[in-house]
Coordinates of C-alpha atoms in Angstrom, one line a residue:
X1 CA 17.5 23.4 -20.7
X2 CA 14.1 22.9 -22.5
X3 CA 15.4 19.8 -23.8
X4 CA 16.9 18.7 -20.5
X5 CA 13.5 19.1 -18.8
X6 CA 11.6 17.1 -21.4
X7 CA 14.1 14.3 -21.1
X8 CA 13.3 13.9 -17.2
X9 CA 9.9 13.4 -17.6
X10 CA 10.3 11.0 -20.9
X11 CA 12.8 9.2 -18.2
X12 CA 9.4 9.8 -15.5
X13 CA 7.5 7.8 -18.4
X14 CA 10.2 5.2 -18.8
X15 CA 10.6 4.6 -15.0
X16 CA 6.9 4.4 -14.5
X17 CA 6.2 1.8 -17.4
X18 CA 8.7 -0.6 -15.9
X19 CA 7.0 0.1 -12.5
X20 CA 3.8 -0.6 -13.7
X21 CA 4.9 -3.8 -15.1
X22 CA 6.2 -5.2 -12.0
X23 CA 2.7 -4.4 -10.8
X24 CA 0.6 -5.8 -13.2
X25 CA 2.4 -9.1 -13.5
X26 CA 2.2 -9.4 -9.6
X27 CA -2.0 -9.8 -9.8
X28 CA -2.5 -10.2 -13.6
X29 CA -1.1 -13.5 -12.8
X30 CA -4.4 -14.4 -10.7
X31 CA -7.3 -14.6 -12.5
X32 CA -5.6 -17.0 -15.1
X33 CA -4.4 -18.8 -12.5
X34 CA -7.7 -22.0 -13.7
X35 CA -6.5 -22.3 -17.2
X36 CA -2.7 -22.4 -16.4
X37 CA -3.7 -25.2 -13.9
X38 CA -5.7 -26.9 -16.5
X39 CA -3.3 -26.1 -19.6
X40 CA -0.2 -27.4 -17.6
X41 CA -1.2 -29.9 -15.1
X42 CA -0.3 -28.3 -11.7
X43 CA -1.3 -30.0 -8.6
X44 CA -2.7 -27.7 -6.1
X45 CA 0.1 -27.1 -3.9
X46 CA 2.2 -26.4 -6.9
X47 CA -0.4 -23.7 -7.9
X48 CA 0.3 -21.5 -5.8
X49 CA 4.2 -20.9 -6.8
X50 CA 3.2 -19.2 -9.5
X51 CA 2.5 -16.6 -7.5
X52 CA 5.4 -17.1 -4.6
X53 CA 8.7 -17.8 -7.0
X54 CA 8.1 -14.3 -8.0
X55 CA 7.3 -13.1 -4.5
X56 CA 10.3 -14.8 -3.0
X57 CA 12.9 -13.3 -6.0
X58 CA 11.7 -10.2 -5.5
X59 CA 11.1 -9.5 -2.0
X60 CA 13.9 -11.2 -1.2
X61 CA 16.7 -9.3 -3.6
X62 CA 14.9 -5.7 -3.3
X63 CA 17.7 -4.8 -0.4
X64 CA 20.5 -5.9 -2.5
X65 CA 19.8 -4.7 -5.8
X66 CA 19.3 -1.1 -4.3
X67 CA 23.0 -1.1 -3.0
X68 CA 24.2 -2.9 -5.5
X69 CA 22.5 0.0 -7.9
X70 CA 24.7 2.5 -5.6
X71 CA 27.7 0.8 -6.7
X72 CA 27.5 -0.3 -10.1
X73 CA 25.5 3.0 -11.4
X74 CA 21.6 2.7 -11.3
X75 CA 20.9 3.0 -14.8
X76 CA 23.1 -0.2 -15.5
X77 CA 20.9 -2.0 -12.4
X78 CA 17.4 -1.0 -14.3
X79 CA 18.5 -2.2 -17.6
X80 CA 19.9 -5.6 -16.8
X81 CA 16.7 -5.5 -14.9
X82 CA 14.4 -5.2 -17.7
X83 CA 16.4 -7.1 -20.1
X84 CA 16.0 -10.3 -17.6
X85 CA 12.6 -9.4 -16.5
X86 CA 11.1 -9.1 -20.3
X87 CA 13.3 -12.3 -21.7
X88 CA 11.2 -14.6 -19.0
X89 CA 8.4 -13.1 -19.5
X90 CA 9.2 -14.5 -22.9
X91 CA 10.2 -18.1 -21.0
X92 CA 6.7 -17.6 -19.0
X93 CA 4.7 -17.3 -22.0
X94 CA 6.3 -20.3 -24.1
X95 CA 6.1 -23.3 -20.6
X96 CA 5.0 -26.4 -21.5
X97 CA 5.0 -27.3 -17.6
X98 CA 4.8 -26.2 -13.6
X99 CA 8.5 -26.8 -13.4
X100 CA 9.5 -24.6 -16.3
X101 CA 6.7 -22.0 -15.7
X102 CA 7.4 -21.4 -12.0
X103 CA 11.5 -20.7 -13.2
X104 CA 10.8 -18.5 -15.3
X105 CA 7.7 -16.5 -12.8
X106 CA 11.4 -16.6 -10.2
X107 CA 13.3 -15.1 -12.9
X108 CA 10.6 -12.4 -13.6
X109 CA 10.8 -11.7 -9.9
X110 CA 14.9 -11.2 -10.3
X111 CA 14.4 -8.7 -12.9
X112 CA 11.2 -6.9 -11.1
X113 CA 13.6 -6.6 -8.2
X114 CA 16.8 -5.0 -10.1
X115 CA 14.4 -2.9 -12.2
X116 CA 12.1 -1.9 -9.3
X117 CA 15.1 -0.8 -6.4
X118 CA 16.6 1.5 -8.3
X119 CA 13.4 3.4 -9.5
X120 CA 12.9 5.2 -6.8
X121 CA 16.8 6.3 -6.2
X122 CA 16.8 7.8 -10.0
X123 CA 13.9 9.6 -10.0
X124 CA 14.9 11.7 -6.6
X125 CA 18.3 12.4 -8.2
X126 CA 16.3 13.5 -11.3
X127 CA 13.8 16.0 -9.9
X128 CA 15.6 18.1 -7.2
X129 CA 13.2 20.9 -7.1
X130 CA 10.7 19.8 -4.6
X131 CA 7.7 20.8 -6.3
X132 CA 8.6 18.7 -9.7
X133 CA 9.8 16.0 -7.9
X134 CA 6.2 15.6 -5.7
X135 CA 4.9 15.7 -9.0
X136 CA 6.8 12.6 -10.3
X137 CA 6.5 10.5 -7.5
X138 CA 2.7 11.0 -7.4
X139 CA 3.0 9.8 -11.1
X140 CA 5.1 7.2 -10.7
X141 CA 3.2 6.5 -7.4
X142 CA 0.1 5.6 -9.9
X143 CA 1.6 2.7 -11.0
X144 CA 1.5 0.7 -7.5
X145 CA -1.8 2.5 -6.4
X146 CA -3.7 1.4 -9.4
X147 CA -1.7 -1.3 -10.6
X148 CA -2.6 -3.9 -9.0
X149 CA -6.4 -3.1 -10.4
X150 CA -5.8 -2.8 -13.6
X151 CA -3.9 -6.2 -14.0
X152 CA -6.7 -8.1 -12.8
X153 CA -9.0 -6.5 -15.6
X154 CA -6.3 -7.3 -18.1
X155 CA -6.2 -10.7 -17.2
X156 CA -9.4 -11.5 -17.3
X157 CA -9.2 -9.4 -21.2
X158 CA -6.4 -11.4 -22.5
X159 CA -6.9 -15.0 -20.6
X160 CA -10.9 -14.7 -22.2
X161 CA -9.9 -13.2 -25.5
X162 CA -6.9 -14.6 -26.3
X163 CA -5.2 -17.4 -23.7
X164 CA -3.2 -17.1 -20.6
X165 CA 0.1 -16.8 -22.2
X166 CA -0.5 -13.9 -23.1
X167 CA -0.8 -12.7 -19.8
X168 CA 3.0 -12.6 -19.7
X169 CA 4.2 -12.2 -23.4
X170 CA 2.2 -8.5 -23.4
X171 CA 5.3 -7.6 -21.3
X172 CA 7.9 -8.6 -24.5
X173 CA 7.1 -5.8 -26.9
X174 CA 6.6 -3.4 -23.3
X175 CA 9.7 -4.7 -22.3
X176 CA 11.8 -4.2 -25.3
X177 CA 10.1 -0.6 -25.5
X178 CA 11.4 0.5 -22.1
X179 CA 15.0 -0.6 -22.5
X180 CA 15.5 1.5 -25.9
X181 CA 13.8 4.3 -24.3
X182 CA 15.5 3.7 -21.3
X183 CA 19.1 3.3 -23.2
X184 CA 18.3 7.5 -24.6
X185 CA 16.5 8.7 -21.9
X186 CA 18.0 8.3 -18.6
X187 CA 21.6 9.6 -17.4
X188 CA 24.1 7.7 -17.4
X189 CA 25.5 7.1 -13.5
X190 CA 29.1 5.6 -12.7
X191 CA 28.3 4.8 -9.7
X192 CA 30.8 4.4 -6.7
X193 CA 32.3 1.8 -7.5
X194 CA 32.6 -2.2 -6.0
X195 CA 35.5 -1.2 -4.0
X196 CA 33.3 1.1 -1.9
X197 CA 31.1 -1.1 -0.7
X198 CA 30.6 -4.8 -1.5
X199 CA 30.0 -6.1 1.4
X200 CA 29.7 -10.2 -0.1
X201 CA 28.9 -11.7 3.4
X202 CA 26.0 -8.5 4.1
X203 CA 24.6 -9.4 0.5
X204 CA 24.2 -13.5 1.5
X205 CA 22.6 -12.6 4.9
X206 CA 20.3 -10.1 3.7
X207 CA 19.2 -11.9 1.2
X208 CA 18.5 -15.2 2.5
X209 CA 17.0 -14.1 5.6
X210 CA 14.7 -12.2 3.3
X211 CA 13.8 -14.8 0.9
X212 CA 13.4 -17.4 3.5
X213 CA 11.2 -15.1 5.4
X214 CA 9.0 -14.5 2.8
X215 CA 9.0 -18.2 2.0
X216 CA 7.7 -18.9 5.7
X217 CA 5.0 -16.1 5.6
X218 CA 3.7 -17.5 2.2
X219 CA 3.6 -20.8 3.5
X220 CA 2.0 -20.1 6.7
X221 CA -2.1 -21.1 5.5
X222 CA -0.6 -24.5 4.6
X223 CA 1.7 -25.2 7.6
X224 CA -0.1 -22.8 10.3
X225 CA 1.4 -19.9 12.2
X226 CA 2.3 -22.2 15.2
X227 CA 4.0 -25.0 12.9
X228 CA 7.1 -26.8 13.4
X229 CA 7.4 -25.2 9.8
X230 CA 7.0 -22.0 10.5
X231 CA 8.5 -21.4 13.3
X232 CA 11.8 -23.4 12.3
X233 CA 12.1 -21.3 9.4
X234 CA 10.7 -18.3 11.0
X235 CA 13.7 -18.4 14.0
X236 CA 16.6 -19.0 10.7
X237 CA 15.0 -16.0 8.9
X238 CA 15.6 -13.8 12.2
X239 CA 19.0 -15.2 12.8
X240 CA 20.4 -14.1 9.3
X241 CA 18.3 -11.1 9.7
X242 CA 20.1 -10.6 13.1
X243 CA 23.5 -11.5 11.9
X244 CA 23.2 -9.3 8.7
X245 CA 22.3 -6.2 11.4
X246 CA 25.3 -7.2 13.2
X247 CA 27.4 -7.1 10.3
X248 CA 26.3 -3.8 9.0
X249 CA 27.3 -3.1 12.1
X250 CA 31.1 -4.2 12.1
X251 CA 32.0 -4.3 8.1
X252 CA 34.2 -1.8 7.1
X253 CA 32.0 -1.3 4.2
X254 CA 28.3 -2.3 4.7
X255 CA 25.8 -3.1 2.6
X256 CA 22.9 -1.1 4.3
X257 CA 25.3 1.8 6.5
X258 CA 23.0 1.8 9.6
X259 CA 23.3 5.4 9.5
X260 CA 20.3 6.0 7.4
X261 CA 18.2 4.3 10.1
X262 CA 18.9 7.7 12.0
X263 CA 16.9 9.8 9.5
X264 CA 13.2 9.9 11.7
X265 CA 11.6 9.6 8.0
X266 CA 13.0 6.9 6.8
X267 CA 12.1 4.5 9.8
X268 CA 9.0 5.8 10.2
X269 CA 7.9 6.2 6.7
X270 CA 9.1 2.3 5.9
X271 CA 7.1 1.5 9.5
X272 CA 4.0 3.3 8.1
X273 CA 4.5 1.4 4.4
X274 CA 4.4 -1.9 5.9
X275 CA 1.4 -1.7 8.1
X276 CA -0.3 0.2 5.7
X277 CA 0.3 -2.3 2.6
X278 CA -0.7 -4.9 4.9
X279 CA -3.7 -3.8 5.4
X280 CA -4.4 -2.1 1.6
X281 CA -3.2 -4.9 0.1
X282 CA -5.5 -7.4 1.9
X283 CA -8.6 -5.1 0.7
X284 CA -6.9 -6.1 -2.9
X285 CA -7.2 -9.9 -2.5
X286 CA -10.1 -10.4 0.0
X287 CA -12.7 -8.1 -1.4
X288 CA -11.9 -9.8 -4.5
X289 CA -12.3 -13.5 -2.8
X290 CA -15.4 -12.2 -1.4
X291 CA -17.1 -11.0 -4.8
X292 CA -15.8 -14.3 -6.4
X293 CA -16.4 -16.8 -3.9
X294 CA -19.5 -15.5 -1.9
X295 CA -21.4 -12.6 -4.4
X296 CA -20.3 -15.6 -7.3
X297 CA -18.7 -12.7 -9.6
X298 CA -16.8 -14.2 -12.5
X299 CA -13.3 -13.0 -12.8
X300 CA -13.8 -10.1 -15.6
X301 CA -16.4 -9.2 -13.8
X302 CA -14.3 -8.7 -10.2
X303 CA -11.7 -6.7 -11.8
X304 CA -14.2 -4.4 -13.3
X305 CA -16.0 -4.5 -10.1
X306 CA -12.8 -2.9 -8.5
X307 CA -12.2 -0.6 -11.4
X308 CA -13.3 2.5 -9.2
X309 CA -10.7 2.0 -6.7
X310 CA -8.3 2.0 -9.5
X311 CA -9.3 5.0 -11.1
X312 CA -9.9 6.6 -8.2
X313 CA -6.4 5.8 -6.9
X314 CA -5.4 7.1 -9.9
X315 CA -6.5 10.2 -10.6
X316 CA -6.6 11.5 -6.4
X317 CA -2.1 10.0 -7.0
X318 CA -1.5 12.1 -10.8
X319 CA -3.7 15.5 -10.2
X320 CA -4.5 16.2 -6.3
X321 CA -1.4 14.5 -4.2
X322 CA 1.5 16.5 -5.3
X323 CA -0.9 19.8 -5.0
X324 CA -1.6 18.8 -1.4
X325 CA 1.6 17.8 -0.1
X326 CA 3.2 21.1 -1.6
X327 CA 0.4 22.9 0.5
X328 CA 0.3 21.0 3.7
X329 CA 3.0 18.7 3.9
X330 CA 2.9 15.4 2.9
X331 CA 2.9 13.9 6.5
X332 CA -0.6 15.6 6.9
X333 CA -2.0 13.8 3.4
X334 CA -1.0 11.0 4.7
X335 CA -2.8 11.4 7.7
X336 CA -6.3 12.0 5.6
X337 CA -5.3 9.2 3.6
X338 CA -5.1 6.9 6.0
X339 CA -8.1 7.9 8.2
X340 CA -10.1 7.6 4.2
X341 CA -9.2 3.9 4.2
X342 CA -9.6 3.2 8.2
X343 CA -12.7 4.6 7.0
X344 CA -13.1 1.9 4.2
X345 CA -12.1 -0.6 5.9
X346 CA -15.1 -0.4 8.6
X347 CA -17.2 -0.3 6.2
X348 CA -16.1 -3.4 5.2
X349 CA -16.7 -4.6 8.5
X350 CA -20.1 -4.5 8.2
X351 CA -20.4 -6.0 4.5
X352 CA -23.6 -8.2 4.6
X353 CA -23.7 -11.6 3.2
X354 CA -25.7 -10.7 -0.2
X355 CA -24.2 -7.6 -0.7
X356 CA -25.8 -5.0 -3.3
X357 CA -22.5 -3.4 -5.2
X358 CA -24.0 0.0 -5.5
X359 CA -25.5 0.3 -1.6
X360 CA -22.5 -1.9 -0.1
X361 CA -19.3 -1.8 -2.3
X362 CA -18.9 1.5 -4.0
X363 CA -18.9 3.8 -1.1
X364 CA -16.0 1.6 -0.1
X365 CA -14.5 1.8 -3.6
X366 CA -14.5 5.9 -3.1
X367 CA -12.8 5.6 0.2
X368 CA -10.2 3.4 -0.6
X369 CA -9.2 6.3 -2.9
X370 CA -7.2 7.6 -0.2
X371 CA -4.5 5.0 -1.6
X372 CA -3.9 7.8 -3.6
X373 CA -3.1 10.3 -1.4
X374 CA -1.2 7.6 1.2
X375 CA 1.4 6.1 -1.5
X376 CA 2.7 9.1 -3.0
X377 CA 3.5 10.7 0.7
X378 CA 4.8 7.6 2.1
X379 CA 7.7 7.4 -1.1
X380 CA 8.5 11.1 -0.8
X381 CA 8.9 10.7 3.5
X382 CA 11.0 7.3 3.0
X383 CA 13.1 9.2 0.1
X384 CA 13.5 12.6 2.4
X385 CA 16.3 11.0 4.5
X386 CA 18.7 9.7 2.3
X387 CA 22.3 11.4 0.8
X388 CA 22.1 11.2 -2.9
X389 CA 24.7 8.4 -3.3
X390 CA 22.4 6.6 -0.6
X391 CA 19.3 6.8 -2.9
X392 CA 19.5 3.5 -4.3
X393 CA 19.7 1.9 -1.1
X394 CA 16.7 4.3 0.4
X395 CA 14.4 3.1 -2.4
X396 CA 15.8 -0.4 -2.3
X397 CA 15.0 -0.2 1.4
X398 CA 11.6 1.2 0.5
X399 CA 10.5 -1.4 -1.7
X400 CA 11.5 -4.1 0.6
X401 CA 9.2 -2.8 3.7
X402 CA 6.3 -2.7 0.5
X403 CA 6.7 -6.5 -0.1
X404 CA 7.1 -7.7 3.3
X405 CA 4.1 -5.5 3.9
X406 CA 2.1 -7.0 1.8
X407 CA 3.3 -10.9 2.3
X408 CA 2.6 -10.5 5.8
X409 CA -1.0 -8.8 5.3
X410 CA -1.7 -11.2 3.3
X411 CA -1.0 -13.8 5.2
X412 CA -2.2 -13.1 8.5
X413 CA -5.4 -11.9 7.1
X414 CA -5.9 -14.7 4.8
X415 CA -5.4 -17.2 8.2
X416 CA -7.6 -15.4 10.3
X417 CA -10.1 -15.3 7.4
X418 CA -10.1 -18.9 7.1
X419 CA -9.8 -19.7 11.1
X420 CA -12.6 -18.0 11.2
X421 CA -14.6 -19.6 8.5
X422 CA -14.2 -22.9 9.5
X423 CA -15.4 -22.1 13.5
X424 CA -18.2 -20.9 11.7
X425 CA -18.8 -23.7 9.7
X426 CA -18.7 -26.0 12.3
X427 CA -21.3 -23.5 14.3
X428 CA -23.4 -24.8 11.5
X429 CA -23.0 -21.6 9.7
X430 CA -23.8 -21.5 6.0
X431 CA -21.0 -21.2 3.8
X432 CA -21.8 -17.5 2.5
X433 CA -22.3 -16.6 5.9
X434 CA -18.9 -18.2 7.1
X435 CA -16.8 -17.2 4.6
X436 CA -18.2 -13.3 5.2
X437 CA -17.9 -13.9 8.8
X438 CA -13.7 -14.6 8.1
X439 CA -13.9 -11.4 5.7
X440 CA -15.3 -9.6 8.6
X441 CA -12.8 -10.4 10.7
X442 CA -9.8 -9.9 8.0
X443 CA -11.3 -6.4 7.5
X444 CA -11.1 -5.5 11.1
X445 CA -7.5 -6.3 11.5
X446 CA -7.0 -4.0 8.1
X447 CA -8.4 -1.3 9.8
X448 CA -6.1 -1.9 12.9
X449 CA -3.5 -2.3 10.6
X450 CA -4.0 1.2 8.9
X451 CA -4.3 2.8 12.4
X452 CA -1.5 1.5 13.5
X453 CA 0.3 3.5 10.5
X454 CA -1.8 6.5 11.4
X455 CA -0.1 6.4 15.3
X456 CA 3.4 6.1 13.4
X457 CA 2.6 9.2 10.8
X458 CA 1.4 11.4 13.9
X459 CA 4.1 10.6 15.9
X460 CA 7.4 9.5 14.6
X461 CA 7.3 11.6 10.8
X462 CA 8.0 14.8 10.2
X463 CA 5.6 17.8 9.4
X464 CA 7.5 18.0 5.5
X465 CA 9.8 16.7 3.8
X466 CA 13.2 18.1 4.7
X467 CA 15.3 16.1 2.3
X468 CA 18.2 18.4 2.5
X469 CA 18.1 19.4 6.1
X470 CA 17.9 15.5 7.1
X471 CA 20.9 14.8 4.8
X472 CA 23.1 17.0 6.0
X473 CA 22.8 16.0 9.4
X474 CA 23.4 12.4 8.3
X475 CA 26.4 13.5 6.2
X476 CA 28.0 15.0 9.6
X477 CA 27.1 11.7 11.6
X478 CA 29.7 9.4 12.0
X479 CA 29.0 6.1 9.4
X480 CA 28.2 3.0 11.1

């Protein structure tokens, strides 16, 4: 039994590596992003697909490999995972040009997304006592909470020590690590079978209505939200989308069985992820446009700048989440931990144009520490829903709503940001002053945003987590 026990949380260890590289190599990627452009000659509007070939793979396949993981046995979906994810990494590191780069940064998204569904669906079915299990998701929650942080400081680290491919071959020796642990350390799964469920034309709807959405969202500061662009792609995206929820519907053997959409925690803990990553995620990239392009931080020094939220993030998700949410729910910590960073996020509404870091940005840096408390609640809620054999689907479900969450934040904040710059500009604004005036109004919408999850916590979510109570009453409703 001893040994049993120390194997689940070498297999926590494993789980949360590979998580935390999927993290990391979504923002280490952007403070290297000048000497990439300079090394390999991208124009501009190639630049930016370094960072959306991996968005698009993985957002877009999340859905799909979680089912999929169902199937075929979710050990075998995270090891293929890592096996592709760590051999472009290797591709990454070794391009000689845009074209061969932005392949590989797709095929590191392809990998992030088979890795990265199934996480979530092993480590429920490996801690079944509740108390363990909020342990390990507020560890493995860590990894998205302060990841994101701690790549931009090891960017700026390798791309000014060494060079910027070694942004990407750090994961080699990582990856190669977490695929022999992985090999000794996790149970092996048969899954149920292709026969039970592979639904071909679900898996093409799902996943190029995803991918193209993505693709529009990403695209939307170039082409504008009101676009012939946009909203062409936009109404093809909703279409498949439509036609894939149709289908689940109707097939005999669906890809996503409609019935888990009964479970009160699973739709309203995926509603809550999506406007809260939306507007978390835009405190990510905007505070950090802000200290970069208005305070004239250098890149090293923005990552360290947002080094408190990390660690902050970090320690609040590892030593004082679980503790809570075994007290008083994890519903009600996700309540604090949203009104922490609604909290943060006026703050940031009021950010002066020549801020002072300690007066200014470190209060906001402690309250955005309520990431720590919000992530680790909102995995267990959108977990508590699902039947074991569904598990792979709930977390590939789960990681989908965190991607679309954040595309779309990102988006729409970054257009309003800039709409309002440039009104301000041609007010005769200077440019510190416009470019803070679009932050301003970015940071407002984030605090919306992260209300809007707060209205969805207090009214659709449960009090706790009743994981087996809400599975049994989905295992005696009729599949869709």
């Amino acid at each position: 039994m001893s040994y049993l026990r120390n194997s689940r949380w070498t297999a926590l260890g494993v789980l949360s590596t590979a998580g935390l590289m999927t993290i990391l190599d979504g923002s280490i990627v952007t403070v290297a992003m000048p000497a990439i452009q300079q090394d390999l000659g991208f124009s501009p509007a190639e630049l930016s697909w370094i960072v959306n070939a991996y968005l698009v793979a993985f957002g877009g396949l999340l859905l799909l490999a979680g089912r999929l993981g169902d199937l075929i046995g979710r050990r075998k979906m995270f090891l293929a995972g890592n096996v592709i994810f760590t051999a472009a990494s290797l591709l990454a590191g070794a391009a000689t040009g845009p074209a061969m780069l932005i392949t590989a940064r797709f095929l590191q998204g392809v990998g992030s997304a088979l890795a990265s569904a199934v996480i979530l669906g092993i480590l429920v079915t490996l801690f079944t006592e509740p108390r363990e299990r909020g342990k390990a998701i507020a560890i493995f929650s860590f990894t998205g909470a302060a990841g994101a942080s701690i790549g931009q400081v090891l960017g700026g680290l390798l791309t000014d020590a060494l060079s910027w491919p070694w942004i990407f071959l750090v994961n080699v020796p990582i990856g190669v690590a977490t695929v022999a642990l992985a090999l000794v350390a996790l149970p092996a799964d048969r899954g149920s079978g292709l026969s039970a469920g592979a639904d071909v034309i679900g898996a093409v709807l799902v996943t190029a209505g995803l991918m193209l959405g993505i693709y529009t969202v990403v695209k939307v500061e170039e082409y504008g939200w009101l676009g012939a662009h946009t909203l062409g792609l936009g109404a093809v995206s909703l279409a498949l989308l439509a036609g894939f929820v149709v289908r689940q519907a109707t097939a005999r053997t669906p890809l996503m069985p409609l019935r888990i959409l009964r479970s009160r925690n699973v739709v309203g803990a995926n509603l809550a992820q999506m406007l809260s990553l939306s507007g978390m995620f835009s405190f990510q990239v905007l505070v950090a446009l802000y200290m970069q392009r208005v305070l004239g931080y250098g890149a090293l020094d923005t990552g360290l700048a947002m080094l408190p939220a990390a660690v902050g993030i970090g320690t609040i998700s590892l030593f004082v989440s679980a503790r809570l949410a075994a007290r008083f729910g994890p519903r009600t910590v996700l309540l604090a931990g949203l009104v922490l960073l609604v909290a943060a996020m006026g703050l940031l509404t009021q950010i002066p144009v020549q801020a002072d870091y300690v007066t200014h940005l470190l209060p906001v840096m402690v309250l955005i520490s309520g990431g720590g408390l919000v992530l680790p609640a909102l995995a267990t809620l959108g977990m508590s829903g699902a039947k074991e054999s569904d598990a792979g689907l709930a977390s590939g479900l789960f990681n989908t709503t965190q991607q679309v969450g954040m595309a779309i934040g990102v988006a729409v904040l970054s257009t309003m940001a800039a709409s309002r710059t440039g009104l301000l500009l041609a007010a005769g604004e200077s440019q510190a002053g416009a470019l803070t005036g679009g932050y301003r109004l970015a940071f407002t919408i984030s605090a919306g945003l992260l209300a809007a999850a707060f209205v969805v916590g207090l009214v659709v979510l449960r009090q706790s987590a009743p994981a087996d109570r809400e599975a049994a009453e989905l295992e005696t409703t009729p599949a869709s």
